[in-house]
CSV table of C-alpha atoms in Angstrom, one decimal:
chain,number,residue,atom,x,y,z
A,11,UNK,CA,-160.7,136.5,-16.4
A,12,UNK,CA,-162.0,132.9,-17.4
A,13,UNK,CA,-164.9,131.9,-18.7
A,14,UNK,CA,-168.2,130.5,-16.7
A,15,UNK,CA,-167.5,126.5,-15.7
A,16,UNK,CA,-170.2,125.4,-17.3
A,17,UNK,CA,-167.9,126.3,-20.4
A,18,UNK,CA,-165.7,123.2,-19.9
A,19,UNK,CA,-166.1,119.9,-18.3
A,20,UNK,CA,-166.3,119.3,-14.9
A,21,UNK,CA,-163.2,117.2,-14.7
A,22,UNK,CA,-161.1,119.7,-17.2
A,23,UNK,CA,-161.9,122.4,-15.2
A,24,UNK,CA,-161.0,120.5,-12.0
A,25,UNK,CA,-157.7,119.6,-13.6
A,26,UNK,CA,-156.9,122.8,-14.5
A,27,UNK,CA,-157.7,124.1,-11.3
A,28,UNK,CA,-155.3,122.0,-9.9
A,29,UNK,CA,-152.2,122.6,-12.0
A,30,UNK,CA,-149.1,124.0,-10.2
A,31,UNK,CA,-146.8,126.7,-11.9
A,32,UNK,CA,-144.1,126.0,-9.6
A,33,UNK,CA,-143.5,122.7,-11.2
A,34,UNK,CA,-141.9,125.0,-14.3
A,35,UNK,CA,-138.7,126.2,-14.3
A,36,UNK,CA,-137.6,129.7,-14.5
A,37,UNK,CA,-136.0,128.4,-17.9
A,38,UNK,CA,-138.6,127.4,-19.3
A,39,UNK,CA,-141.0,130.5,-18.3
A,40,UNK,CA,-138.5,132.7,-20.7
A,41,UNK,CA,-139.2,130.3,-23.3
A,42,UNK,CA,-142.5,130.4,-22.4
A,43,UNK,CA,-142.6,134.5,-22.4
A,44,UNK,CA,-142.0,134.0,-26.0
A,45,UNK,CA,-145.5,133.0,-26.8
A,46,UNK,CA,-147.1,135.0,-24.2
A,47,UNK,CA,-145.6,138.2,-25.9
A,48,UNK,CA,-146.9,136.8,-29.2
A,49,UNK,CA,-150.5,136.2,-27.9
A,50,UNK,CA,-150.7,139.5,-25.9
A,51,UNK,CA,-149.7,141.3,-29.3
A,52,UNK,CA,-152.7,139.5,-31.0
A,53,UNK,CA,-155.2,140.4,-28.3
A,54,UNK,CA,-154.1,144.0,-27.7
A,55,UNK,CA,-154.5,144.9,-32.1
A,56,UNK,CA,-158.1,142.7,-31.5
A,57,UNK,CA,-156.5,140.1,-34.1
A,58,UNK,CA,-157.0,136.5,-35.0
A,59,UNK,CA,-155.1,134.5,-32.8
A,60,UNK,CA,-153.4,131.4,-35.3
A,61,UNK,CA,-151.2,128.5,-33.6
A,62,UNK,CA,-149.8,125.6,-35.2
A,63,UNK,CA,-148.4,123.1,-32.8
A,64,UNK,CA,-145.4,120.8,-35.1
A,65,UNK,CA,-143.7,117.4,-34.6
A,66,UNK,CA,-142.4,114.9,-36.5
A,67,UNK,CA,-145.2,112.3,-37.4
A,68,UNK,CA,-148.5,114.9,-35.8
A,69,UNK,CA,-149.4,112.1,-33.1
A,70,UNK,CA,-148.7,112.9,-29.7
A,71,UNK,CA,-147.1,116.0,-28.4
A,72,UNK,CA,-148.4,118.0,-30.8
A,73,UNK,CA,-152.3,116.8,-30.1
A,74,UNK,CA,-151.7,117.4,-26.8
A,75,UNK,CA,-150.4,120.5,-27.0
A,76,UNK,CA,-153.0,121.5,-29.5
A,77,UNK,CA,-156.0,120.2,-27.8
A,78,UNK,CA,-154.9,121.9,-24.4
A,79,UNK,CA,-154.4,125.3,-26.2
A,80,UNK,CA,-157.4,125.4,-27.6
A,81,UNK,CA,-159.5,124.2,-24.3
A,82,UNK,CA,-157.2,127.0,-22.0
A,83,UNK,CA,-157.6,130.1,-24.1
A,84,UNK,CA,-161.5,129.0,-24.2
A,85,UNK,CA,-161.1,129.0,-20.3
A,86,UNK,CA,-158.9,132.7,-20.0
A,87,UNK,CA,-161.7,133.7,-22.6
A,88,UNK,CA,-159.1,134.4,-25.3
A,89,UNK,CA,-160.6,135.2,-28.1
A,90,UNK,CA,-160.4,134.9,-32.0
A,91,UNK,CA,-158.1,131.8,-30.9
A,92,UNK,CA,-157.7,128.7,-33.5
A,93,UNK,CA,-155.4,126.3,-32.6
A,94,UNK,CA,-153.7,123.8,-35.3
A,95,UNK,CA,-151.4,120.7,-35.4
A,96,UNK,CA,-149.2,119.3,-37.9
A,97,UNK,CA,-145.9,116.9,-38.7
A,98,UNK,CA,-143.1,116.9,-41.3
A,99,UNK,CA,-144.7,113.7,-42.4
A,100,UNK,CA,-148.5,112.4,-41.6
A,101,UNK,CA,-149.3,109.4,-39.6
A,102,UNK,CA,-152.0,109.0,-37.2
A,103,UNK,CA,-153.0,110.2,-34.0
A,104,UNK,CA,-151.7,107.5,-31.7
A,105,UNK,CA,-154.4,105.9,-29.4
A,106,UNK,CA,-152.8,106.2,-26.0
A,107,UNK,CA,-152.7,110.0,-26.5
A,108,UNK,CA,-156.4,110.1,-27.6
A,109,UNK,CA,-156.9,107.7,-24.6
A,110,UNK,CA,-154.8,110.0,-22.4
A,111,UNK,CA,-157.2,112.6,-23.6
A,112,UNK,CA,-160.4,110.7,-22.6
A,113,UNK,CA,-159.4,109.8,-19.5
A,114,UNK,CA,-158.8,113.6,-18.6
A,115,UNK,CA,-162.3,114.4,-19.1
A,116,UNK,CA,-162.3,114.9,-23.0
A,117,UNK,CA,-165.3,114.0,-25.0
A,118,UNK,CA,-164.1,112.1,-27.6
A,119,UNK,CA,-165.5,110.4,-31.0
A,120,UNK,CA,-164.2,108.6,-33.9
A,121,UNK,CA,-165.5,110.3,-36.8
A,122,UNK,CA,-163.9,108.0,-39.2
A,123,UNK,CA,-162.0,105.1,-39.3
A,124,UNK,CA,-158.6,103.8,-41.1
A,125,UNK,CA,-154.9,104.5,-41.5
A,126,UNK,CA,-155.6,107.9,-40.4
A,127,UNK,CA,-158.5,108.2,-38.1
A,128,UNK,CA,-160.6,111.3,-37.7
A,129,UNK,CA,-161.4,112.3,-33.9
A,130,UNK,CA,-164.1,115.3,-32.5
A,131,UNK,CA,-162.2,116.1,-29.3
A,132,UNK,CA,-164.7,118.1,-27.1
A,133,UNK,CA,-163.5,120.0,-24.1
A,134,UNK,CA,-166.8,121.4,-23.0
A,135,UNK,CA,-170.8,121.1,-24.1
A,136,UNK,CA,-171.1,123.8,-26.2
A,137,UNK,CA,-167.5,124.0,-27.4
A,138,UNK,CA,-166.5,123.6,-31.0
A,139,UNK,CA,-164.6,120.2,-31.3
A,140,UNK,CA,-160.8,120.2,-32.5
A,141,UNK,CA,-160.8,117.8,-35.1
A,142,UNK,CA,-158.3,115.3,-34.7
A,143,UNK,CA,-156.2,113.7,-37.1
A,144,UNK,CA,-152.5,113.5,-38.3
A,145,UNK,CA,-151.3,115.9,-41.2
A,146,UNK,CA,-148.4,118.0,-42.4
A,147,UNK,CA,-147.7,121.2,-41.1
A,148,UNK,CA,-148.8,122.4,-44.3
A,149,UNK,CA,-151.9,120.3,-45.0
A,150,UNK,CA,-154.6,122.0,-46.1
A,151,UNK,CA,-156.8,122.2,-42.8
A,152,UNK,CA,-153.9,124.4,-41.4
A,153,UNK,CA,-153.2,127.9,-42.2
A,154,UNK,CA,-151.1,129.5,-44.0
A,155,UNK,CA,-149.8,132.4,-43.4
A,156,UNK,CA,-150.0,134.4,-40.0
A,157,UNK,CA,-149.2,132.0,-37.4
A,158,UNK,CA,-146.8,131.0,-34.6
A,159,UNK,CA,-145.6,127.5,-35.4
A,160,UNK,CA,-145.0,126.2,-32.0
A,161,UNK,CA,-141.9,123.3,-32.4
A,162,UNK,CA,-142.9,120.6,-29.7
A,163,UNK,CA,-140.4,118.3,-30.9
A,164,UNK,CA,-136.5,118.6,-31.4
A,165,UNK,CA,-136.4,116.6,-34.2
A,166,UNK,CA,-139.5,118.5,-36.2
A,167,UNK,CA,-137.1,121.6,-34.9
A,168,UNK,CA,-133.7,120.5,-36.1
A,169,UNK,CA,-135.5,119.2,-39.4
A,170,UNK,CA,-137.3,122.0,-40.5
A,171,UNK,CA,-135.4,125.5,-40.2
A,172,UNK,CA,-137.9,127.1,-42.4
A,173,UNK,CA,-141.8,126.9,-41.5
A,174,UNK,CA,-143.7,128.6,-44.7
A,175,UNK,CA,-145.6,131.1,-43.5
A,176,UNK,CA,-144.8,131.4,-40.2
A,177,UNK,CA,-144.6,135.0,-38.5
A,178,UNK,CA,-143.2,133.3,-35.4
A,179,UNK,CA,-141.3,130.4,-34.6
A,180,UNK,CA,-141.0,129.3,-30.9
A,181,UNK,CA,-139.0,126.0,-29.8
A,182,UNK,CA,-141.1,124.5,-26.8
A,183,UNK,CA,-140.6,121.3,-27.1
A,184,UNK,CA,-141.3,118.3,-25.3
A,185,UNK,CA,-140.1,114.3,-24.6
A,186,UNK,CA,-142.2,111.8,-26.1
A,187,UNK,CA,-143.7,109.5,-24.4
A,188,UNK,CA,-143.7,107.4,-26.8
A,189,UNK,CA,-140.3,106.1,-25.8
A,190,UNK,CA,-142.6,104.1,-23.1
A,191,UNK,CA,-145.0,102.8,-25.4
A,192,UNK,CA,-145.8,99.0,-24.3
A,193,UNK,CA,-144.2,99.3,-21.0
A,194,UNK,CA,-146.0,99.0,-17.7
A,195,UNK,CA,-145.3,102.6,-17.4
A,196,UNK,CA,-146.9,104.1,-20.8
A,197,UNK,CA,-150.3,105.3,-19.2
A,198,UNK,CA,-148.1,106.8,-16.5
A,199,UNK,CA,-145.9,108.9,-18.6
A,200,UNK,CA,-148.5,109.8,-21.3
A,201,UNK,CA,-150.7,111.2,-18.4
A,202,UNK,CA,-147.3,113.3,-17.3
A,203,UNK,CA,-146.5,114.8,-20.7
A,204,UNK,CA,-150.5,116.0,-21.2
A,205,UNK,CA,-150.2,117.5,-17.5
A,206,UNK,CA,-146.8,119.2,-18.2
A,207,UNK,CA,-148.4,120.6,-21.4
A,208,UNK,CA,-151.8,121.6,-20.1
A,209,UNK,CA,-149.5,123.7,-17.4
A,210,UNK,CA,-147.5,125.6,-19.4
A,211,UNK,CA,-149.8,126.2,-21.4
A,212,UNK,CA,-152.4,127.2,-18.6
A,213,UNK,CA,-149.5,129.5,-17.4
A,214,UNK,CA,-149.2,131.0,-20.6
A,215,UNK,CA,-152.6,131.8,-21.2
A,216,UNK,CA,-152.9,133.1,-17.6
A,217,UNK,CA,-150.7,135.7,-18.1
A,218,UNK,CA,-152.9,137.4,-21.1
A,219,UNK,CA,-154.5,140.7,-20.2
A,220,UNK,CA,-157.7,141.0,-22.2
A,221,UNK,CA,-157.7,144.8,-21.2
Protein backbone atom coordinates (compact mmCIF):
# COMPACT_ATOMS: atom_id res chain seq x y z
CA UNK A 1 0.00 0.00 0.00
CA UNK A 2 1.50 3.64 -0.59
CA UNK A 3 0.01 6.67 -0.50
CA UNK A 4 -1.52 8.73 -3.61
CA UNK A 5 1.68 10.59 -5.69
CA UNK A 6 0.42 13.62 -5.25
CA UNK A 7 1.54 12.90 -1.60
CA UNK A 8 5.27 13.43 -2.42
CA UNK A 9 7.14 15.24 -5.12
CA UNK A 10 7.33 14.34 -8.40
CA UNK A 11 11.10 13.76 -8.49
CA UNK A 12 11.04 11.83 -4.79
CA UNK A 13 8.55 9.72 -5.96
CA UNK A 14 10.45 9.03 -9.28
CA UNK A 15 13.49 8.27 -7.21
CA UNK A 16 11.97 6.05 -5.14
CA UNK A 17 10.46 4.36 -7.85
CA UNK A 18 13.63 3.71 -9.17
CA UNK A 19 15.54 2.27 -6.22
CA UNK A 20 16.91 -1.37 -6.62
CA UNK A 21 16.75 -3.84 -3.58
CA UNK A 22 19.27 -6.00 -5.19
CA UNK A 23 21.91 -3.51 -4.63
CA UNK A 24 21.65 -4.80 -0.66
CA UNK A 25 23.24 -7.54 0.52
CA UNK A 26 21.70 -10.47 2.17
CA UNK A 27 23.85 -9.14 5.27
CA UNK A 28 22.62 -6.33 5.52
CA UNK A 29 18.69 -7.33 4.93
CA UNK A 30 19.15 -9.40 8.52
CA UNK A 31 20.25 -6.18 9.95
CA UNK A 32 17.76 -4.62 8.28
CA UNK A 33 14.96 -7.33 9.57
CA UNK A 34 15.75 -5.85 12.86
CA UNK A 35 13.86 -2.75 12.30
CA UNK A 36 11.28 -4.16 10.20
CA UNK A 37 10.31 -6.49 13.19
CA UNK A 38 10.29 -3.41 15.33
CA UNK A 39 8.04 -1.31 13.01
CA UNK A 40 5.68 -4.25 12.20
CA UNK A 41 5.26 -4.65 16.21
CA UNK A 42 4.29 -0.86 16.35
CA UNK A 43 1.77 -1.06 13.53
CA UNK A 44 0.17 -4.37 14.43
CA UNK A 45 -0.65 -2.96 18.56
CA UNK A 46 -1.81 0.52 16.34
CA UNK A 47 1.10 2.32 18.34
CA UNK A 48 3.11 5.44 17.87
CA UNK A 49 5.86 4.72 15.73
CA UNK A 50 9.25 6.83 17.44
CA UNK A 51 12.77 6.68 15.52
CA UNK A 52 15.77 8.41 16.46
CA UNK A 53 18.44 8.20 13.81
CA UNK A 54 22.28 8.83 16.02
CA UNK A 55 25.80 9.89 14.91
CA UNK A 56 28.47 11.56 16.13
CA UNK A 57 28.16 15.37 15.33
CA UNK A 58 23.92 15.01 13.94
CA UNK A 59 25.17 16.30 10.27
CA UNK A 60 25.03 13.92 7.65
CA UNK A 61 24.16 10.36 7.90
CA UNK A 62 21.81 10.82 10.40
CA UNK A 63 19.77 13.69 8.29
CA UNK A 64 19.73 11.57 5.61
CA UNK A 65 18.61 8.70 7.17
CA UNK A 66 16.03 10.75 9.09
CA UNK A 67 14.72 12.76 6.30
CA UNK A 68 14.29 9.49 4.09
CA UNK A 69 12.38 7.65 6.93
CA UNK A 70 10.13 10.11 7.46
CA UNK A 71 9.34 10.77 3.53
CA UNK A 72 9.12 6.49 2.91
CA UNK A 73 6.77 5.56 5.73
CA UNK A 74 4.60 8.73 4.42
CA UNK A 75 4.80 6.87 1.00
CA UNK A 76 3.97 2.98 2.45
CA UNK A 77 1.30 5.10 4.44
CA UNK A 78 2.79 4.06 7.78
CA UNK A 79 1.22 5.61 10.24
CA UNK A 80 1.71 7.35 13.69
CA UNK A 81 5.43 7.60 12.36
CA UNK A 82 7.81 10.51 13.79
CA UNK A 83 11.14 10.34 12.79
CA UNK A 84 14.09 12.01 14.89
CA UNK A 85 17.95 12.75 14.67
CA UNK A 86 20.54 13.39 16.99
CA UNK A 87 24.59 13.29 17.82
CA UNK A 88 26.73 12.65 20.92
CA UNK A 89 27.70 16.22 20.50
CA UNK A 90 25.73 19.09 18.32
CA UNK A 91 27.11 20.77 15.37
CA UNK A 92 25.36 21.67 12.40
CA UNK A 93 23.72 20.14 9.52
CA UNK A 94 26.46 20.18 6.94
CA UNK A 95 25.51 22.00 3.57
CA UNK A 96 26.43 19.45 1.06
CA UNK A 97 23.93 17.06 2.73
CA UNK A 98 21.07 19.67 2.77
CA UNK A 99 22.29 20.29 -0.85
CA UNK A 100 22.31 16.58 -1.53
CA UNK A 101 18.75 16.83 -0.27
CA UNK A 102 17.66 19.64 -2.62
CA UNK A 103 18.96 18.34 -5.43
CA UNK A 104 16.82 15.12 -4.91
CA UNK A 105 13.67 16.92 -5.15
CA UNK A 106 13.41 18.20 -1.36
CA UNK A 107 11.85 21.50 -0.68
CA UNK A 108 14.10 23.07 1.47
CA UNK A 109 14.25 26.45 3.61
CA UNK A 110 16.49 28.07 5.99
CA UNK A 111 14.42 29.00 8.77
CA UNK A 112 17.25 30.56 10.67
CA UNK A 113 20.62 31.33 10.33
CA UNK A 114 24.02 30.87 12.42
CA UNK A 115 26.30 28.24 14.08
CA UNK A 116 23.47 26.00 13.96
CA UNK A 117 21.09 26.59 11.24
CA UNK A 118 17.44 25.71 11.23
CA UNK A 119 16.06 23.88 7.90
CA UNK A 120 12.02 22.97 6.90
CA UNK A 121 12.87 19.95 4.75
CA UNK A 122 9.63 19.21 2.77
CA UNK A 123 9.16 16.00 0.91
CA UNK A 124 5.75 16.62 -0.46
CA UNK A 125 3.01 19.75 -0.70
CA UNK A 126 0.98 18.94 2.03
CA UNK A 127 3.56 17.14 4.19
CA UNK A 128 4.64 18.26 7.54
CA UNK A 129 8.36 19.49 7.25
CA UNK A 130 11.23 17.67 9.33
CA UNK A 131 12.89 20.38 10.90
CA UNK A 132 16.42 20.37 10.43
CA UNK A 133 19.03 21.09 12.70
CA UNK A 134 21.98 19.45 14.66
CA UNK A 135 21.33 18.31 18.39
CA UNK A 136 22.09 15.64 20.92
CA UNK A 137 20.47 12.48 20.93
CA UNK A 138 18.90 13.71 23.92
CA UNK A 139 18.02 17.26 23.07
CA UNK A 140 14.91 18.24 23.93
CA UNK A 141 13.10 18.14 20.43
CA UNK A 142 13.71 14.29 20.65
CA UNK A 143 11.93 11.88 22.69
CA UNK A 144 12.43 10.29 25.34
CA UNK A 145 11.45 7.26 26.07
CA UNK A 146 9.90 4.61 23.60
CA UNK A 147 12.06 4.69 20.69
CA UNK A 148 14.45 2.68 18.46
CA UNK A 149 17.65 4.66 18.38
CA UNK A 150 18.88 3.74 14.98
CA UNK A 151 23.13 3.89 15.20
CA UNK A 152 24.18 5.25 11.66
CA UNK A 153 27.62 5.74 12.69
CA UNK A 154 30.30 3.35 14.25
CA UNK A 155 31.82 5.76 16.20
CA UNK A 156 28.26 7.24 17.79
CA UNK A 157 27.95 3.16 18.22
CA UNK A 158 31.19 2.28 19.81
CA UNK A 159 30.85 5.60 21.93
CA UNK A 160 27.61 5.28 23.44
CA UNK A 161 26.65 1.68 24.70
CA UNK A 162 23.81 3.02 26.65
CA UNK A 163 21.02 5.15 24.69
CA UNK A 164 18.55 6.56 27.64
CA UNK A 165 15.41 5.56 26.89
CA UNK A 166 15.73 3.50 24.19
CA UNK A 167 13.45 0.32 23.86
CA UNK A 168 15.56 -0.77 20.86
CA UNK A 169 18.92 -0.27 19.66
CA UNK A 170 19.77 -1.31 16.09
CA UNK A 171 23.41 -0.77 14.54
CA UNK A 172 22.86 0.31 10.68
CA UNK A 173 25.34 2.19 10.11
CA UNK A 174 26.80 3.96 7.37
CA UNK A 175 30.37 5.56 5.74
CA UNK A 176 30.52 9.20 5.75
CA UNK A 177 30.89 10.89 3.02
CA UNK A 178 32.36 13.35 4.49
CA UNK A 179 35.76 11.74 4.14
CA UNK A 180 35.28 13.34 0.43
CA UNK A 181 34.43 16.68 1.42
CA UNK A 182 36.36 19.26 -0.97
CA UNK A 183 37.25 16.64 -3.42
CA UNK A 184 36.06 16.60 -7.08
CA UNK A 185 34.18 13.61 -5.91
CA UNK A 186 32.05 15.06 -2.80
CA UNK A 187 28.73 15.61 -4.79
CA UNK A 188 29.25 12.19 -6.23
CA UNK A 189 29.52 10.26 -2.97
CA UNK A 190 27.02 12.44 -0.92
CA UNK A 191 24.45 11.62 -3.66
CA UNK A 192 25.56 7.69 -3.12
CA UNK A 193 25.19 7.58 0.63
CA UNK A 194 21.43 9.39 0.41
CA UNK A 195 20.55 6.67 -2.38
CA UNK A 196 21.94 3.83 -0.27
CA UNK A 197 19.86 5.18 2.69
CA UNK A 198 16.66 6.05 0.85
CA UNK A 199 16.92 2.03 -0.31
CA UNK A 200 17.19 0.40 2.68
CA UNK A 201 15.12 2.24 4.14
CA UNK A 202 12.46 1.98 1.20
CA UNK A 203 13.08 -1.81 1.60
CA UNK A 204 12.33 -1.65 5.07
CA UNK A 205 9.24 0.16 5.00
CA UNK A 206 8.12 -2.02 1.99
CA UNK A 207 8.00 -4.96 3.91
CA UNK A 208 5.27 -3.43 6.63
CA UNK A 209 1.91 -5.09 6.39
CA UNK A 210 -0.64 -2.40 7.47
CA UNK A 211 -3.26 -5.41 7.78
Amino acid sequence: MSVPNNELFPEIETIIKNLDFHSISAERKKLLQYLVDYIQDKVMHNKALRINFICTHNSRRSHLSQVWAQTLATKFGIPNVNCYSGGTEATALFPMAAKTLANQGFEISTLSEGNNPVYSIKYGENAHPVIGFSKTYDDTFNPKSDFAAIMTCSQADAGCPFIAGAEKRIPITYEDPKAFDDTPQQAEKYLERSLQIATELSFVFSKIKLE
